[in-house]
Amino acid sequence: MSLTAVSDTNADATVNYMGFSLIAGVAGSKVNAIAGHDTTAGVRDDATVNLGDGTLTISADGTSIANPKIDMVGLSLAVDVQVLDAYSTVDADVLAEIGDGSEVDAGGVNMDAVGDHTAKSGISSLGVSLLAAIGDIDAEAKDTGSVMARIGPASGEGGDSDNRTRVTTIANGVTVDAVLESDVTSEPDLSNFSLLFSGGHASAVSTQQAVVRADVGAWADVNGGPGGVRVVADFQGTTLAEASSLGGGFVASLRGEAFATHEPDVVAKVGSNADVATSGAGQNVEVVARHNHTGAFESGTFLLDRGAIGSASNVGVGGVSISSANVDATADAEVTTLVESGATLSAPGGNVSVLSLSSNTALANLKRKNIGILVSVG
């Protein structure tokens, strides 16, 4: 028996503009793309499912993309001004569940909640004028979605000792997997050129706040029989903020900012008074939370190229060239594996593993190049 939910959501917002002005050209644009579709598959509360030696497969798979883009070109004989904002948000939830108070008997139970999230904001701005070219561009991207797989009551709910959730298999055991791959990217690119003055501000802000959970809830009874039991929450992703600015004029003034904040919440938990067991020879009970980690213990298991990456690049050319930049990369993932009070894990013929595995990387890069014939500052 298979219970399957699949979604594919793509939120695009695109602006392409080219303008020409004899005196002053002023352009402003703001785009906002939000992908917020929810995907749920499962057995609801107080249901009864008896499959004999058949397998129950519960699969919720959600792909969500938010991808706003602005491509702007302004040409003016006097003054060109551009104010541009692009915002992307993924706020999609994926859930695979066997609800509180339900009873499931099967040959095996496989539960998979899988999310693939992409939030990407991009801006390309080019301004050219004789007197002054000025740009202020802001790209922001964030993921606040969730991927959850659970048996029994949701986290924080107490459950009922007189109405326990029961999952029992006679052959192939139980898997409860929640997996999210999420990339959050903001990329503003500013170029201004003028004979007299060129100035600009480019800001990139990327924020990762997604939640990945795999839970066996309070008072749930999960028995893999001769098969093992696996409860895994797995996150992989990168949070990238990259701001670039280029200016040329008698006076060139540039400021770049990049803020990458990577703070997903990854949790694998067995709730209070729950029982999780296998009776099979060589079979295991595993409760594992992983963040940017392959799950193995040999070389290469830490995904060091993933995490928070902030980068700003300023290049100014002029008689007077001034530039400044601010870059911050914060990697603050919370990875938790928890067995609450009163819970029991049992694998008499194998091993019980309760693991938190994490690779947390923060990289901040700053590149500035000023070429000033008279004065160079920055």
GROMACS .gro file of C-alpha atoms in nm:
model
  378
    1MET     CA    1   0.000   0.000   0.000
    2SER     CA    2   0.142   0.337  -0.104
    3LEU     CA    3   0.031   0.680   0.009
    4THR     CA    4   0.207   0.941  -0.202
    5ALA     CA    5   0.194   1.320  -0.234
    6VAL     CA    6   0.416   1.506  -0.481
    7SER     CA    7   0.434   1.879  -0.549
    8ASP     CA    8   0.647   2.098  -0.773
    9THR     CA    9   0.612   2.474  -0.721
   10ASN     CA   10   0.804   2.741  -0.909
   11ALA     CA   11   0.750   3.109  -0.825
   12ASP     CA   12   0.921   3.334  -1.081
   13ALA     CA   13   0.910   3.712  -1.101
   14THR     CA   14   1.118   3.871  -1.377
   15VAL     CA   15   1.176   4.232  -1.482
   16ASN     CA   16   1.377   4.321  -1.793
   17TYR     CA   17   1.410   4.692  -1.869
   18MET     CA   18   1.618   4.924  -2.081
   19GLY     CA   19   1.564   5.300  -2.061
   20PHE     CA   20   1.711   5.612  -2.225
   21SER     CA   21   1.674   5.970  -2.108
   22LEU     CA   22   1.797   6.303  -2.243
   23ILE     CA   23   1.807   6.465  -1.898
   24ALA     CA   24   1.733   6.235  -1.603
   25GLY     CA   25   1.641   5.871  -1.597
   26VAL     CA   26   1.492   5.731  -1.275
   27ALA     CA   27   1.396   5.363  -1.253
   28GLY     CA   28   1.255   5.173  -0.958
   29SER     CA   29   1.146   4.812  -0.942
   30LYS     CA   30   1.054   4.564  -0.671
   31VAL     CA   31   0.985   4.193  -0.726
   32ASN     CA   32   0.881   3.936  -0.470
   33ALA     CA   33   0.855   3.561  -0.530
   34ILE     CA   34   0.707   3.329  -0.265
   35ALA     CA   35   0.686   2.949  -0.293
   36GLY     CA   36   0.465   2.824  -0.011
   37HIS     CA   37   0.297   2.500  -0.122
   38ASP     CA   38   0.236   2.235   0.146
   39THR     CA   39   0.267   1.861   0.075
   40THR     CA   40   0.125   1.596   0.311
   41ALA     CA   41   0.089   1.219   0.293
   42GLY     CA   42  -0.003   0.980   0.571
   43VAL     CA   43  -0.236   0.794   0.798
   44ARG     CA   44  -0.447   1.026   1.010
   45ASP     CA   45  -0.520   1.007   1.383
   46ASP     CA   46  -0.698   0.700   1.525
   47ALA     CA   47  -0.686   0.503   1.198
   48THR     CA   48  -0.636   0.126   1.166
   49VAL     CA   49  -0.426  -0.025   0.885
   50ASN     CA   50  -0.363  -0.401   0.862
   51LEU     CA   51  -0.162  -0.516   0.559
   52GLY     CA   52  -0.050  -0.859   0.678
   53ASP     CA   53   0.290  -0.910   0.519
   54GLY     CA   54   0.248  -0.617   0.278
   55THR     CA   55   0.451  -0.297   0.298
   56LEU     CA   56   0.313   0.044   0.387
   57THR     CA   57   0.494   0.322   0.202
   58ILE     CA   58   0.424   0.683   0.289
   59SER     CA   59   0.600   0.938   0.068
   60ALA     CA   60   0.568   1.317   0.066
   61ASP     CA   61   0.796   1.492  -0.181
   62GLY     CA   62   0.792   1.868  -0.231
   63THR     CA   63   1.005   2.079  -0.465
   64SER     CA   64   0.977   2.456  -0.414
   65ILE     CA   65   1.161   2.726  -0.608
   66ALA     CA   66   1.140   3.103  -0.562
   67ASN     CA   67   1.346   3.284  -0.823
   68PRO     CA   68   1.291   3.659  -0.880
   69LYS     CA   69   1.522   3.841  -1.121
   70ILE     CA   70   1.576   4.201  -1.231
   71ASP     CA   71   1.784   4.297  -1.534
   72MET     CA   72   1.803   4.677  -1.570
   73VAL     CA   73   1.996   4.903  -1.811
   74GLY     CA   74   1.969   5.282  -1.786
   75LEU     CA   75   2.129   5.535  -2.024
   76SER     CA   76   2.111   5.910  -1.969
   77LEU     CA   77   2.280   6.221  -2.100
   78ALA     CA   78   2.264   6.377  -1.752
   79VAL     CA   79   2.165   6.164  -1.450
   80ASP     CA   80   2.071   5.798  -1.417
   81VAL     CA   81   1.923   5.662  -1.093
   82GLN     CA   82   1.817   5.301  -1.024
   83VAL     CA   83   1.653   5.166  -0.707
   84LEU     CA   84   1.592   4.791  -0.731
   85ASP     CA   85   1.474   4.524  -0.484
   86ALA     CA   86   1.435   4.148  -0.532
   87TYR     CA   87   1.299   3.922  -0.257
   88SER     CA   88   1.254   3.544  -0.258
   89THR     CA   89   1.099   3.324   0.010
   90VAL     CA   90   1.042   2.951   0.035
   91ASP     CA   91   0.786   2.878   0.304
   92ALA     CA   92   0.676   2.529   0.201
   93ASP     CA   93   0.601   2.244   0.443
   94VAL     CA   94   0.636   1.871   0.372
   95LEU     CA   95   0.488   1.609   0.608
   96ALA     CA   96   0.476   1.229   0.613
   97GLU     CA   97   0.287   1.098   0.914
   98ILE     CA   98   0.118   0.817   1.100
   99GLY     CA   99  -0.117   1.004   1.327
  100ASP     CA  100  -0.173   0.986   1.701
  101GLY     CA  101  -0.367   0.684   1.821
  102SER     CA  102  -0.338   0.493   1.492
  103GLU     CA  103  -0.255   0.122   1.466
  104VAL     CA  104  -0.051  -0.013   1.174
  105ASP     CA  105   0.039  -0.378   1.117
  106ALA     CA  106   0.245  -0.457   0.807
  107GLY     CA  107   0.538  -0.649   0.668
  108GLY     CA  108   0.735  -0.324   0.665
  109VAL     CA  109   0.679   0.050   0.699
  110ASN     CA  110   0.874   0.309   0.497
  111MET     CA  111   0.812   0.678   0.562
  112ASP     CA  112   0.986   0.949   0.360
  113ALA     CA  113   0.941   1.325   0.375
  114VAL     CA  114   1.165   1.489   0.116
  115GLY     CA  115   1.208   1.857   0.037
  116ASP     CA  116   1.410   2.033  -0.232
  117HIS     CA  117   1.411   2.409  -0.172
  118THR     CA  118   1.570   2.686  -0.378
  119ALA     CA  119   1.541   3.055  -0.290
  120LYS     CA  120   1.742   3.273  -0.526
  121SER     CA  121   1.727   3.649  -0.579
  122GLY     CA  122   1.930   3.808  -0.857
  123ILE     CA  123   1.975   4.167  -0.975
  124SER     CA  124   2.184   4.299  -1.262
  125SER     CA  125   2.200   4.679  -1.284
  126LEU     CA  126   2.392   4.892  -1.536
  127GLY     CA  127   2.376   5.272  -1.532
  128VAL     CA  128   2.560   5.501  -1.774
  129SER     CA  129   2.541   5.883  -1.783
  130LEU     CA  130   2.745   6.194  -1.849
  131LEU     CA  131   2.701   6.365  -1.511
  132ALA     CA  132   2.597   6.108  -1.248
  133ALA     CA  133   2.505   5.739  -1.230
  134ILE     CA  134   2.361   5.622  -0.900
  135GLY     CA  135   2.232   5.278  -0.800
  136ASP     CA  136   2.083   5.125  -0.486
  137ILE     CA  137   2.007   4.754  -0.520
  138ASP     CA  138   1.896   4.502  -0.258
  139ALA     CA  139   1.861   4.126  -0.306
  140GLU     CA  140   1.723   3.909  -0.025
  141ALA     CA  141   1.650   3.535  -0.011
  142LYS     CA  142   1.530   3.308   0.269
  143ASP     CA  143   1.397   2.962   0.347
  144THR     CA  144   1.155   2.927   0.637
  145GLY     CA  145   0.999   2.597   0.530
  146SER     CA  146   0.996   2.257   0.696
  147VAL     CA  147   1.024   1.886   0.625
  148MET     CA  148   0.886   1.648   0.886
  149ALA     CA  149   0.826   1.275   0.925
  150ARG     CA  150   0.661   1.143   1.237
  151ILE     CA  151   0.485   0.856   1.407
  152GLY     CA  152   0.239   0.953   1.679
  153PRO     CA  153   0.166   1.297   1.820
  154ALA     CA  154   0.352   1.603   1.702
  155SER     CA  155   0.645   1.730   1.902
  156GLY     CA  156   0.525   1.912   2.211
  157GLU     CA  157   0.201   1.715   2.234
  158GLY     CA  158   0.173   1.476   2.527
  159GLY     CA  159   0.014   1.171   2.367
  160ASP     CA  160  -0.216   0.932   2.552
  161SER     CA  161  -0.108   0.623   2.744
  162ASP     CA  162  -0.456   0.475   2.693
  163ASN     CA  163  -0.455   0.539   2.318
  164ARG     CA  164  -0.101   0.470   2.205
  165THR     CA  165   0.012   0.491   1.846
  166ARG     CA  166   0.125   0.141   1.748
  167VAL     CA  167   0.334   0.044   1.445
  168THR     CA  168   0.434  -0.323   1.418
  169THR     CA  169   0.609  -0.504   1.133
  170ILE     CA  170   0.670  -0.875   1.084
  171ALA     CA  171   0.960  -0.865   0.836
  172ASN     CA  172   1.125  -0.549   0.705
  173GLY     CA  173   1.123  -0.303   0.993
  174VAL     CA  174   1.043   0.069   1.005
  175THR     CA  175   1.211   0.374   0.852
  176VAL     CA  176   1.117   0.732   0.935
  177ASP     CA  177   1.323   0.970   0.720
  178ALA     CA  178   1.299   1.348   0.683
  179VAL     CA  179   1.539   1.490   0.423
  180LEU     CA  180   1.582   1.849   0.304
  181GLU     CA  181   1.823   1.995   0.051
  182SER     CA  182   1.803   2.373   0.052
  183ASP     CA  183   2.009   2.641  -0.120
  184VAL     CA  184   1.952   3.010  -0.047
  185THR     CA  185   2.127   3.264  -0.270
  186SER     CA  186   2.124   3.642  -0.313
  187GLU     CA  187   2.332   3.796  -0.593
  188PRO     CA  188   2.312   4.169  -0.668
  189ASP     CA  189   2.548   4.298  -0.938
  190LEU     CA  190   2.584   4.676  -0.981
  191SER     CA  191   2.776   4.866  -1.250
  192ASN     CA  192   2.773   5.247  -1.279
  193PHE     CA  193   2.973   5.469  -1.514
  194SER     CA  194   2.975   5.848  -1.547
  195LEU     CA  195   3.216   6.123  -1.643
  196LEU     CA  196   3.153   6.312  -1.318
  197PHE     CA  197   3.012   6.091  -1.041
  198SER     CA  198   2.925   5.725  -1.007
  199GLY     CA  199   2.794   5.588  -0.680
  200GLY     CA  200   2.619   5.280  -0.565
  201HIS     CA  201   2.513   5.048  -0.289
  202ALA     CA  202   2.469   4.674  -0.339
  203SER     CA  203   2.326   4.459  -0.059
  204ALA     CA  204   2.291   4.079  -0.046
  205VAL     CA  205   2.106   3.911   0.240
  206SER     CA  206   2.053   3.533   0.259
  207THR     CA  207   1.884   3.360   0.553
  208GLN     CA  208   1.838   2.988   0.616
  209GLN     CA  209   1.583   2.906   0.888
  210ALA     CA  210   1.431   2.579   0.767
  211VAL     CA  211   1.331   2.297   1.003
  212VAL     CA  212   1.388   1.925   0.947
  213ARG     CA  213   1.238   1.680   1.196
  214ALA     CA  214   1.200   1.303   1.232
  215ASP     CA  215   0.992   1.209   1.537
  216VAL     CA  216   0.854   0.914   1.722
  217GLY     CA  217   0.602   1.089   1.942
  218ALA     CA  218   0.515   1.049   2.308
  219TRP     CA  219   0.363   0.714   2.406
  220ALA     CA  220   0.415   0.570   2.056
  221ASP     CA  221   0.504   0.202   2.024
  222VAL     CA  222   0.722   0.118   1.722
  223ASN     CA  223   0.827  -0.248   1.684
  224GLY     CA  224   1.029  -0.347   1.380
  225GLY     CA  225   0.998  -0.717   1.461
  226PRO     CA  226   1.288  -0.894   1.287
  227GLY     CA  227   1.364  -0.574   1.094
  228GLY     CA  228   1.547  -0.265   1.217
  229VAL     CA  229   1.410   0.077   1.306
  230ARG     CA  230   1.560   0.397   1.164
  231VAL     CA  231   1.464   0.755   1.254
  232VAL     CA  232   1.671   1.010   1.057
  233ALA     CA  233   1.655   1.388   1.004
  234ASP     CA  234   1.896   1.503   0.732
  235PHE     CA  235   1.973   1.855   0.608
  236GLN     CA  236   2.212   1.959   0.334
  237GLY     CA  237   2.242   2.312   0.205
  238THR     CA  238   2.431   2.633   0.141
  239THR     CA  239   2.345   2.992   0.229
  240LEU     CA  240   2.522   3.230  -0.010
  241ALA     CA  241   2.517   3.611  -0.014
  242GLU     CA  242   2.732   3.767  -0.286
  243ALA     CA  243   2.735   4.140  -0.367
  244SER     CA  244   2.933   4.288  -0.656
  245SER     CA  245   2.977   4.654  -0.752
  246LEU     CA  246   3.178   4.830  -1.020
  247GLY     CA  247   3.200   5.208  -1.063
  248GLY     CA  248   3.385   5.449  -1.287
  249GLY     CA  249   3.386   5.829  -1.287
  250PHE     CA  250   3.583   6.134  -1.182
  251VAL     CA  251   3.444   6.047  -0.837
  252ALA     CA  252   3.354   5.683  -0.780
  253SER     CA  253   3.192   5.584  -0.449
  254LEU     CA  254   3.082   5.226  -0.380
  255ARG     CA  255   2.945   5.031  -0.084
  256GLY     CA  256   2.887   4.656  -0.077
  257GLU     CA  257   2.718   4.446   0.192
  258ALA     CA  258   2.674   4.071   0.218
  259PHE     CA  259   2.505   3.891   0.507
  260ALA     CA  260   2.473   3.512   0.507
  261THR     CA  261   2.292   3.362   0.807
  262HIS     CA  262   2.272   2.983   0.817
  263GLU     CA  263   2.067   2.856   1.110
  264PRO     CA  264   1.856   2.553   1.017
  265ASP     CA  265   1.705   2.338   1.292
  266VAL     CA  266   1.761   1.962   1.252
  267VAL     CA  267   1.597   1.730   1.505
  268ALA     CA  268   1.561   1.353   1.548
  269LYS     CA  269   1.360   1.268   1.857
  270VAL     CA  270   1.196   0.985   2.045
  271GLY     CA  271   0.929   1.132   2.269
  272SER     CA  272   0.858   1.063   2.634
  273ASN     CA  273   0.738   0.712   2.724
  274ALA     CA  274   0.774   0.586   2.367
  275ASP     CA  275   0.898   0.234   2.294
  276VAL     CA  276   1.118   0.164   1.990
  277ALA     CA  277   1.240  -0.192   1.942
  278THR     CA  278   1.371  -0.457   1.707
  279SER     CA  279   1.407  -0.827   1.783
  280GLY     CA  280   1.609  -0.922   1.474
  281ALA     CA  281   1.960  -1.064   1.489
  282GLY     CA  282   2.204  -0.804   1.366
  283GLN     CA  283   1.928  -0.540   1.338
  284ASN     CA  284   1.965  -0.192   1.486
  285VAL     CA  285   1.770   0.097   1.627
  286GLU     CA  286   1.905   0.427   1.492
  287VAL     CA  287   1.805   0.781   1.587
  288VAL     CA  288   2.019   1.026   1.389
  289ALA     CA  289   2.024   1.400   1.308
  290ARG     CA  290   2.261   1.508   1.028
  291HIS     CA  291   2.362   1.850   0.902
  292ASN     CA  292   2.588   1.876   0.596
  293HIS     CA  293   2.728   1.536   0.678
  294THR     CA  294   2.722   1.211   0.483
  295GLY     CA  295   2.657   0.996   0.789
  296ALA     CA  296   2.981   0.801   0.761
  297PHE     CA  297   3.288   0.839   0.980
  298GLU     CA  298   3.573   0.828   0.733
  299SER     CA  299   3.749   1.109   0.546
  300GLY     CA  300   3.521   1.324   0.335
  301THR     CA  301   3.213   1.287   0.553
  302PHE     CA  302   3.204   1.658   0.642
  303LEU     CA  303   3.065   1.874   0.361
  304LEU     CA  304   3.295   2.169   0.425
  305ASP     CA  305   3.193   2.359   0.111
  306ARG     CA  306   2.838   2.400   0.246
  307GLY     CA  307   2.712   2.636   0.515
  308ALA     CA  308   2.724   3.018   0.531
  309ILE     CA  309   2.919   3.203   0.262
  310GLY     CA  310   2.929   3.581   0.241
  311SER     CA  311   3.118   3.769  -0.027
  312ALA     CA  312   3.148   4.133  -0.137
  313SER     CA  313   3.351   4.266  -0.428
  314ASN     CA  314   3.405   4.639  -0.500
  315VAL     CA  315   3.602   4.779  -0.793
  316GLY     CA  316   3.621   5.158  -0.828
  317VAL     CA  317   3.809   5.360  -1.091
  318GLY     CA  318   3.826   5.741  -1.095
  319GLY     CA  319   4.010   6.056  -1.004
  320VAL     CA  320   3.878   6.000  -0.654
  321SER     CA  321   3.786   5.641  -0.569
  322ILE     CA  322   3.611   5.552  -0.243
  323SER     CA  323   3.477   5.214  -0.138
  324SER     CA  324   3.356   5.040   0.174
  325ALA     CA  325   3.216   4.695   0.248
  326ASN     CA  326   3.061   4.487   0.524
  327VAL     CA  327   3.054   4.109   0.512
  328ASP     CA  328   2.913   3.871   0.771
  329ALA     CA  329   2.880   3.492   0.751
  330THR     CA  330   2.710   3.322   1.046
  331ALA     CA  331   2.679   2.943   1.069
  332ASP     CA  332   2.461   2.855   1.365
  333ALA     CA  333   2.285   2.531   1.278
  334GLU     CA  334   2.112   2.352   1.565
  335VAL     CA  335   2.142   1.975   1.538
  336THR     CA  336   1.964   1.779   1.808
  337THR     CA  337   1.913   1.410   1.875
  338LEU     CA  338   1.696   1.351   2.177
  339VAL     CA  339   1.547   1.057   2.366
  340GLU     CA  340   1.305   1.197   2.622
  341SER     CA  341   1.238   1.069   2.971
  342GLY     CA  342   1.061   0.737   3.000
  343ALA     CA  343   1.140   0.632   2.642
  344THR     CA  344   1.289   0.289   2.570
  345LEU     CA  345   1.514   0.183   2.280
  346SER     CA  346   1.581  -0.188   2.244
  347ALA     CA  347   1.791  -0.396   1.999
  348PRO     CA  348   1.903  -0.712   2.181
  349GLY     CA  349   2.055  -0.863   1.866
  350GLY     CA  350   2.217  -0.546   1.736
  351ASN     CA  351   2.304  -0.189   1.830
  352VAL     CA  352   2.125   0.120   1.950
  353SER     CA  353   2.267   0.439   1.795
  354VAL     CA  354   2.173   0.791   1.901
  355LEU     CA  355   2.382   1.034   1.695
  356SER     CA  356   2.412   1.401   1.601
  357LEU     CA  357   2.643   1.462   1.303
  358SER     CA  358   2.720   1.811   1.181
  359SER     CA  359   2.958   2.012   0.966
  360ASN     CA  360   2.922   2.386   1.026
  361THR     CA  361   3.112   2.617   0.790
  362ALA     CA  362   3.123   2.999   0.778
  363LEU     CA  363   3.324   3.179   0.510
  364ALA     CA  364   3.346   3.557   0.466
  365ASN     CA  365   3.526   3.702   0.164
  366LEU     CA  366   3.599   4.065   0.084
  367LYS     CA  367   3.761   4.196  -0.234
  368ARG     CA  368   3.820   4.566  -0.289
  369LYS     CA  369   4.018   4.737  -0.562
  370ASN     CA  370   4.038   5.114  -0.583
  371ILE     CA  371   4.218   5.297  -0.862
  372GLY     CA  372   4.224   5.667  -0.785
  373ILE     CA  373   4.432   5.910  -0.988
  374LEU     CA  374   4.408   6.175  -0.716
  375VAL     CA  375   4.270   5.995  -0.408
  376SER     CA  376   4.195   5.633  -0.325
  377VAL     CA  377   4.009   5.546  -0.003
  378GLY     CA  378   3.902   5.198   0.113
   0.00000   0.00000   0.00000
